[in-house]
XYZ file of N, CA and C in Angstrom:
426
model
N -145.371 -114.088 -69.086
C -145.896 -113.083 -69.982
C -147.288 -112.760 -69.497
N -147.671 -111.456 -69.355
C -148.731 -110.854 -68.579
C -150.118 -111.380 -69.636
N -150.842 -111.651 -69.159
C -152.353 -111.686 -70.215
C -151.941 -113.200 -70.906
N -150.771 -113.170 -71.521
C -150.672 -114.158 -73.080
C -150.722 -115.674 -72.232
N -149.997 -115.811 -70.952
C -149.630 -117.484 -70.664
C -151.068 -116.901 -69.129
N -151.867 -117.358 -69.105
C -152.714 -117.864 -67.595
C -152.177 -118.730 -66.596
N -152.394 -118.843 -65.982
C -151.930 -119.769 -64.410
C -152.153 -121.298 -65.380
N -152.825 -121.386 -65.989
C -152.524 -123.005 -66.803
C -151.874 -123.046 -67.731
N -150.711 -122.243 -67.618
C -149.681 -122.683 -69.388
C -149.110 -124.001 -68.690
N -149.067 -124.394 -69.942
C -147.843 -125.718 -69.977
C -146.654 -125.513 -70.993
N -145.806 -126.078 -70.526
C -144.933 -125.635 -71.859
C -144.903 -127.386 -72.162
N -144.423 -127.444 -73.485
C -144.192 -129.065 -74.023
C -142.417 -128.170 -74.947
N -141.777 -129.205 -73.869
C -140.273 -128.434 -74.245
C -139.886 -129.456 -76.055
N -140.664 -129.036 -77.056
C -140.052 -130.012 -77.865
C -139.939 -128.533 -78.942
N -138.934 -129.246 -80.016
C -138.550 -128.124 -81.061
C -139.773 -127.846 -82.321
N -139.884 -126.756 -82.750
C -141.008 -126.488 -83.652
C -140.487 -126.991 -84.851
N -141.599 -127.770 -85.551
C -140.882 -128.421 -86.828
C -140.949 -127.493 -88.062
N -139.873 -126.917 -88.514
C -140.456 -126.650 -89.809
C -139.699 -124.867 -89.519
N -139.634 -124.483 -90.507
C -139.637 -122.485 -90.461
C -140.582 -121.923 -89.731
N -140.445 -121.010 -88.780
C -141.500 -120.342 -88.455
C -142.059 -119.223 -89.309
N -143.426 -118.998 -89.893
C -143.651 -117.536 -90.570
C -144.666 -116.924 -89.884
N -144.255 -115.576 -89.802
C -144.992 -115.020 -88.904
C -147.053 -114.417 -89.322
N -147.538 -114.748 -88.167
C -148.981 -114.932 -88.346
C -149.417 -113.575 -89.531
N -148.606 -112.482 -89.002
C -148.673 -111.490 -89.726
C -147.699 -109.931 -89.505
N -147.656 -109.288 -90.782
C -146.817 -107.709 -90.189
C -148.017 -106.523 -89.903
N -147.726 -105.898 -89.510
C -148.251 -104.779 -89.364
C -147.216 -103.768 -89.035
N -147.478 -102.221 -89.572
C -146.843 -101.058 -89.392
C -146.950 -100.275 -88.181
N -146.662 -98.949 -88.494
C -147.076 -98.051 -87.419
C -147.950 -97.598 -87.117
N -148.816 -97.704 -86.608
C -150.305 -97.269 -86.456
C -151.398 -98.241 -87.047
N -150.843 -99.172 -87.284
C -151.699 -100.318 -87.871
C -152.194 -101.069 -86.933
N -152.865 -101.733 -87.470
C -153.794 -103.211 -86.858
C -154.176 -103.753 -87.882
N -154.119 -105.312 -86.987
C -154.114 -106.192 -88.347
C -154.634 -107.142 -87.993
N -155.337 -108.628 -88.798
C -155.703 -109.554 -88.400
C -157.178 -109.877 -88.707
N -157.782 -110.714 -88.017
C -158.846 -111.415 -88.813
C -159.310 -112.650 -88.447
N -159.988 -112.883 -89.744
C -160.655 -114.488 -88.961
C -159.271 -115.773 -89.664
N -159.729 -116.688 -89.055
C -158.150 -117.386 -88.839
C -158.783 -118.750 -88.386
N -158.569 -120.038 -88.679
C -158.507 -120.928 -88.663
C -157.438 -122.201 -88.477
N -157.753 -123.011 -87.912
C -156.304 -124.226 -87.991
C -156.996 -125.853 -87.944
N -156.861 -126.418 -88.006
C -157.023 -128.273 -87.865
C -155.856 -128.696 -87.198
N -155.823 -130.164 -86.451
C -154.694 -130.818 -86.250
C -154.277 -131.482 -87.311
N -153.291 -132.173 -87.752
C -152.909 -132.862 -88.983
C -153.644 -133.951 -89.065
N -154.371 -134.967 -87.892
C -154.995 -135.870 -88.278
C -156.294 -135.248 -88.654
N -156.623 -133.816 -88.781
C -158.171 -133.732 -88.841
C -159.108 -133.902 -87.550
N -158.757 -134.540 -86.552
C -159.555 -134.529 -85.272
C -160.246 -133.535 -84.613
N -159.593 -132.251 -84.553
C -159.806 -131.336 -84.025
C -159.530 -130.058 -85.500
N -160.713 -128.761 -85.211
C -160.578 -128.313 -85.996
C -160.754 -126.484 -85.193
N -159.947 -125.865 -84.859
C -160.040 -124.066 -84.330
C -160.422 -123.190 -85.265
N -161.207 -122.292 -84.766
C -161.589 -121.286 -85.698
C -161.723 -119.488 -84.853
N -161.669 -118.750 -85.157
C -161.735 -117.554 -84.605
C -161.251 -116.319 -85.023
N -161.021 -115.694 -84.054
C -160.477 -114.077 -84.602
C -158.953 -113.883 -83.921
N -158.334 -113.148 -84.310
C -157.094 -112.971 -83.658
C -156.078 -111.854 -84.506
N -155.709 -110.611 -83.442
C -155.424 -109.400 -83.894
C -154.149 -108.999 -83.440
N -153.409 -108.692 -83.932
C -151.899 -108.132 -83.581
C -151.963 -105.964 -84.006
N -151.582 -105.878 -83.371
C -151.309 -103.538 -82.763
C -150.031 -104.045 -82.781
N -149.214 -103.023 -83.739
C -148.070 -102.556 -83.811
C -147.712 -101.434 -82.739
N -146.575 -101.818 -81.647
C -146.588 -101.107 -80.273
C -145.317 -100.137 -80.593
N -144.196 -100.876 -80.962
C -142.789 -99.721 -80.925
C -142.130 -100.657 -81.517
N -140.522 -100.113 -81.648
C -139.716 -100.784 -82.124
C -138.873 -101.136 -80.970
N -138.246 -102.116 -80.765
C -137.535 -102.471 -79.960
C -136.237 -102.798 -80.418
N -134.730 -102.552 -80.017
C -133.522 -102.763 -80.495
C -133.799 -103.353 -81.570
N -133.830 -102.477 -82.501
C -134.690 -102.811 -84.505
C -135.437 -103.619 -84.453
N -136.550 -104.489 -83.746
C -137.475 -105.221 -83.670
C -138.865 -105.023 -83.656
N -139.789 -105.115 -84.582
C -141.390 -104.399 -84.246
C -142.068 -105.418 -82.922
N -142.575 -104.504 -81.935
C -143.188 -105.052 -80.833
C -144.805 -105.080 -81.357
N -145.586 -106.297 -80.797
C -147.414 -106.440 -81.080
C -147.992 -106.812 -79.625
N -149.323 -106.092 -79.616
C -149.958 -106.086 -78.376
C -150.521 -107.469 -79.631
N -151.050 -108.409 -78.601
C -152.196 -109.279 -79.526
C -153.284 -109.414 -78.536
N -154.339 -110.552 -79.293
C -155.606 -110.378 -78.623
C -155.870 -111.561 -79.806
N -156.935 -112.747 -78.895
C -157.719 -113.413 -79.743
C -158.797 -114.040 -79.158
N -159.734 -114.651 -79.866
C -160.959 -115.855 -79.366
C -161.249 -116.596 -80.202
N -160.760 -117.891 -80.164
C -161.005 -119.157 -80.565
C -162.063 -120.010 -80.065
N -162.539 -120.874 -80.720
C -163.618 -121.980 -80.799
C -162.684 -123.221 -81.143
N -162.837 -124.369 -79.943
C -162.435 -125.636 -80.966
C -163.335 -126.680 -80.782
N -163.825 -127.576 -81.988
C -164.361 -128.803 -82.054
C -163.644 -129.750 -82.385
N -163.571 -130.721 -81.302
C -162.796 -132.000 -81.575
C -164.248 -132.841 -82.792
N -163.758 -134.222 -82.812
C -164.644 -134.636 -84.122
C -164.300 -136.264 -83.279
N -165.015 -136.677 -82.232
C -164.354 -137.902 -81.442
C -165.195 -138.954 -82.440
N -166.314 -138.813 -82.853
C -167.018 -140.210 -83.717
C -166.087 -140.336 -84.950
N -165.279 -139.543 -85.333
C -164.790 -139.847 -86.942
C -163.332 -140.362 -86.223
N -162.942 -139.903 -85.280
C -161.293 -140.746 -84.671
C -161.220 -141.629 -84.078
N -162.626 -141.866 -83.510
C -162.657 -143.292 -82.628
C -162.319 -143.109 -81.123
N -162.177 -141.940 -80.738
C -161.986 -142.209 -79.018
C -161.453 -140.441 -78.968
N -162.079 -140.369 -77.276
C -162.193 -139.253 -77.060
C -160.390 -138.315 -76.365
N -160.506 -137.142 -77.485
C -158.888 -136.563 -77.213
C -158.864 -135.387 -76.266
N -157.945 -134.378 -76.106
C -157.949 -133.276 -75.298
C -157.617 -132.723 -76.248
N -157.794 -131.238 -76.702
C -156.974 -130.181 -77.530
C -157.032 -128.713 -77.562
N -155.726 -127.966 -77.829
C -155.631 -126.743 -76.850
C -154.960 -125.756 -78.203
N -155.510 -124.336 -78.050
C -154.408 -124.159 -78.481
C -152.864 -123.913 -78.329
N -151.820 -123.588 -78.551
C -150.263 -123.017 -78.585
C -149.601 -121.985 -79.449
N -148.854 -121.871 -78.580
C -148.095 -120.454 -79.540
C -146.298 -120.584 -79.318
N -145.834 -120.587 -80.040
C -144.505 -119.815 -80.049
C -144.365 -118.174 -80.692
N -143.446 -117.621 -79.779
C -143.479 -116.276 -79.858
C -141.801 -115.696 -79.069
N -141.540 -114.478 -79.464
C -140.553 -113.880 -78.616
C -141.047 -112.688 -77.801
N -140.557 -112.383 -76.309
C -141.035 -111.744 -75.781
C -140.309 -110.250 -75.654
N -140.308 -108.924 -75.288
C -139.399 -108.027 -75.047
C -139.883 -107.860 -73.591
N -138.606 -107.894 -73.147
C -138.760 -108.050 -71.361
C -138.674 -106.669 -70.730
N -138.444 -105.524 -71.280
C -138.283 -104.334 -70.991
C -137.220 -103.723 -70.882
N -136.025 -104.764 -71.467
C -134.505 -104.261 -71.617
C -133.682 -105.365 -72.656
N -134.719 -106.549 -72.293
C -133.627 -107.404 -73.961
C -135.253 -108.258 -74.659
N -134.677 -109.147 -75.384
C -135.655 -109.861 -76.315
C -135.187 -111.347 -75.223
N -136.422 -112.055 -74.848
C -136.430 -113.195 -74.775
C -136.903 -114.254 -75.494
N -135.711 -115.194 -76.128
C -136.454 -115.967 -77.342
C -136.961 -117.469 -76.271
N -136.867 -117.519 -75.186
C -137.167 -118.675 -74.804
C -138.641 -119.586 -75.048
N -139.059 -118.775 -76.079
C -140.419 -119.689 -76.207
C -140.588 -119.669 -77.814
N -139.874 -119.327 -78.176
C -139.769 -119.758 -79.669
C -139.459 -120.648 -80.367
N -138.735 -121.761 -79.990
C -138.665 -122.962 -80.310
C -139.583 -124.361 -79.319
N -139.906 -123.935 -79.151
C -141.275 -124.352 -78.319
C -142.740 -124.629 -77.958
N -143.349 -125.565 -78.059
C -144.861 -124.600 -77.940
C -145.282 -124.470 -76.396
N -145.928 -123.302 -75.994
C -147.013 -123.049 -74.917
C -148.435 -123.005 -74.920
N -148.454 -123.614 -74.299
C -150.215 -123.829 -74.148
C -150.745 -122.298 -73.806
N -151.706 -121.845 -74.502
C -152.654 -121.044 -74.433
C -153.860 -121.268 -74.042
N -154.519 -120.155 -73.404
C -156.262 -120.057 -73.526
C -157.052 -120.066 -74.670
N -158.174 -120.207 -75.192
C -158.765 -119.993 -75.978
C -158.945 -118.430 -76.805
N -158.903 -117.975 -75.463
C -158.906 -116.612 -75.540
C -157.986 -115.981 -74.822
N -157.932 -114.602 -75.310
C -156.448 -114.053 -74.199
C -156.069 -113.024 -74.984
N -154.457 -112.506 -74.329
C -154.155 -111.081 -74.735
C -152.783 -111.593 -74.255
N -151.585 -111.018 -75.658
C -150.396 -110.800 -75.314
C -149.562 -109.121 -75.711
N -148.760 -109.089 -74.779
C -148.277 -108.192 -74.596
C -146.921 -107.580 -74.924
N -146.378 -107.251 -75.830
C -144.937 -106.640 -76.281
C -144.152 -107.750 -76.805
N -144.702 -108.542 -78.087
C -144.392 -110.059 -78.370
C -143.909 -109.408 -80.139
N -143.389 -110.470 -80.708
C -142.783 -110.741 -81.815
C -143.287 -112.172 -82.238
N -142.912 -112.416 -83.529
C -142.869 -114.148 -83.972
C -143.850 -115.074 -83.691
N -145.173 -113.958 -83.567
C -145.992 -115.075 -83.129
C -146.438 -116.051 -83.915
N -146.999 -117.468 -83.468
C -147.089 -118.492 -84.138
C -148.386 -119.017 -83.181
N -149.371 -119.605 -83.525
C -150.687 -120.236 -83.316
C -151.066 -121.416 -83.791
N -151.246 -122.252 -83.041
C -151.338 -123.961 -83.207
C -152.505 -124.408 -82.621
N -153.041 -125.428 -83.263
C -154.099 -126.383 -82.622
C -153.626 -127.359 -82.617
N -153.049 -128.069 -81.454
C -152.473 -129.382 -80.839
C -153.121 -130.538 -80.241
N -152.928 -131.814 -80.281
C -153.329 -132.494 -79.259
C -153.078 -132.162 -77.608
N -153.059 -131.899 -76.920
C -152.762 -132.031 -75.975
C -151.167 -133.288 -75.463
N -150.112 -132.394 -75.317
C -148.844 -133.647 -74.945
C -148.425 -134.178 -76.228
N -148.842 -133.800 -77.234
C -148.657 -134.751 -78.815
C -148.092 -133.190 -79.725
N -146.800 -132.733 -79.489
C -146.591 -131.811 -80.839
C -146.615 -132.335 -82.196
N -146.545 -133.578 -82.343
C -146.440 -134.007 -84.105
C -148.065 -133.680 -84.524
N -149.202 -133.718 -83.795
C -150.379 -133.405 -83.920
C -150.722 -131.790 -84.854
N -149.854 -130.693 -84.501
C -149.958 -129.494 -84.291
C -150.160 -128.701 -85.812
N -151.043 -128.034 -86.233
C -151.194 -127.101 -87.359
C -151.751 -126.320 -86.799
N -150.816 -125.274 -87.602
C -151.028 -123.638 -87.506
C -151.689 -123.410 -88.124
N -152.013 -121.869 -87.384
C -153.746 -120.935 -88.134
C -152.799 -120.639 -89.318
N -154.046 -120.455 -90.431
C -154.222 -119.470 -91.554
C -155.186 -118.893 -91.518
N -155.199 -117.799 -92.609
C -156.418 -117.231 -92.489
C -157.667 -118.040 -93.445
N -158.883 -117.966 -93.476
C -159.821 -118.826 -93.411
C -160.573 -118.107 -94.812
């Protein structure tokens, strides 16, 4: 995926726990989004930032989103006791320019802090440990 995965994605092939709901809708001519926040479940690490989804077209009945975001994360190593790695992730579906690829939707991918995706669906935004999905909570808004 152009912009959204950098030369350092990782994928961690494990299943997303739980329903996915999507970060947000937007219409036709809309834009949407905002400031947005997440923690890991132990509290260790805590993301904060902006992050915007553009309603692009419809795709075989599907709404397509350009996105765009910039995150901040502070780990918290004196209150956990030893020093962690943490990134954010996303699950999402992609439109490939003739079908929908769900291959990263049950999944997480490592993201940049910052970045830009391109003709996506279902997106989902996580602050993870690094290699640890049971770690992982998703943004809300803040």
């Amino acid at each position: 995926m152009q912009g959204l995965l950098k030369s350092t994605v990782r994928t961690v092939g494990v299943a997303v726990a739980g329903a996915a709901i999507p970060v947000g809708f937007a219409g036709p001519g809309h834009a949407a989004g905002g400031y947005y926040e997440a923690s890991t479940k132990d509290r260790c690490a805590h993301m904060q930032g902006h992050y915007y989804y553009d309603y692009v077209a419809h795709r075989q009945g599907r709404a397509t989103y350009n996105t765009r975001w910039d995150f901040t994360i502070d780990a918290y190593s004196n209150s956990c006791g030893w020093v962690r790695s943490f990134a954010p992730y996303a699950t999402y579906s992609k439109w490939t320019g003739t079908k929908w690829d769900y291959s990263h939707t049950n999944k997480y991918t490592r993201i940049g802090t910052a970045g830009t995706g391109r003709n996506v669906a279902d997106v989902m935004i996580y602050l993870c440990e690094v290699g640890k999905p049971s770690t992982c909570g998703r943004i809300h808004g803040a």
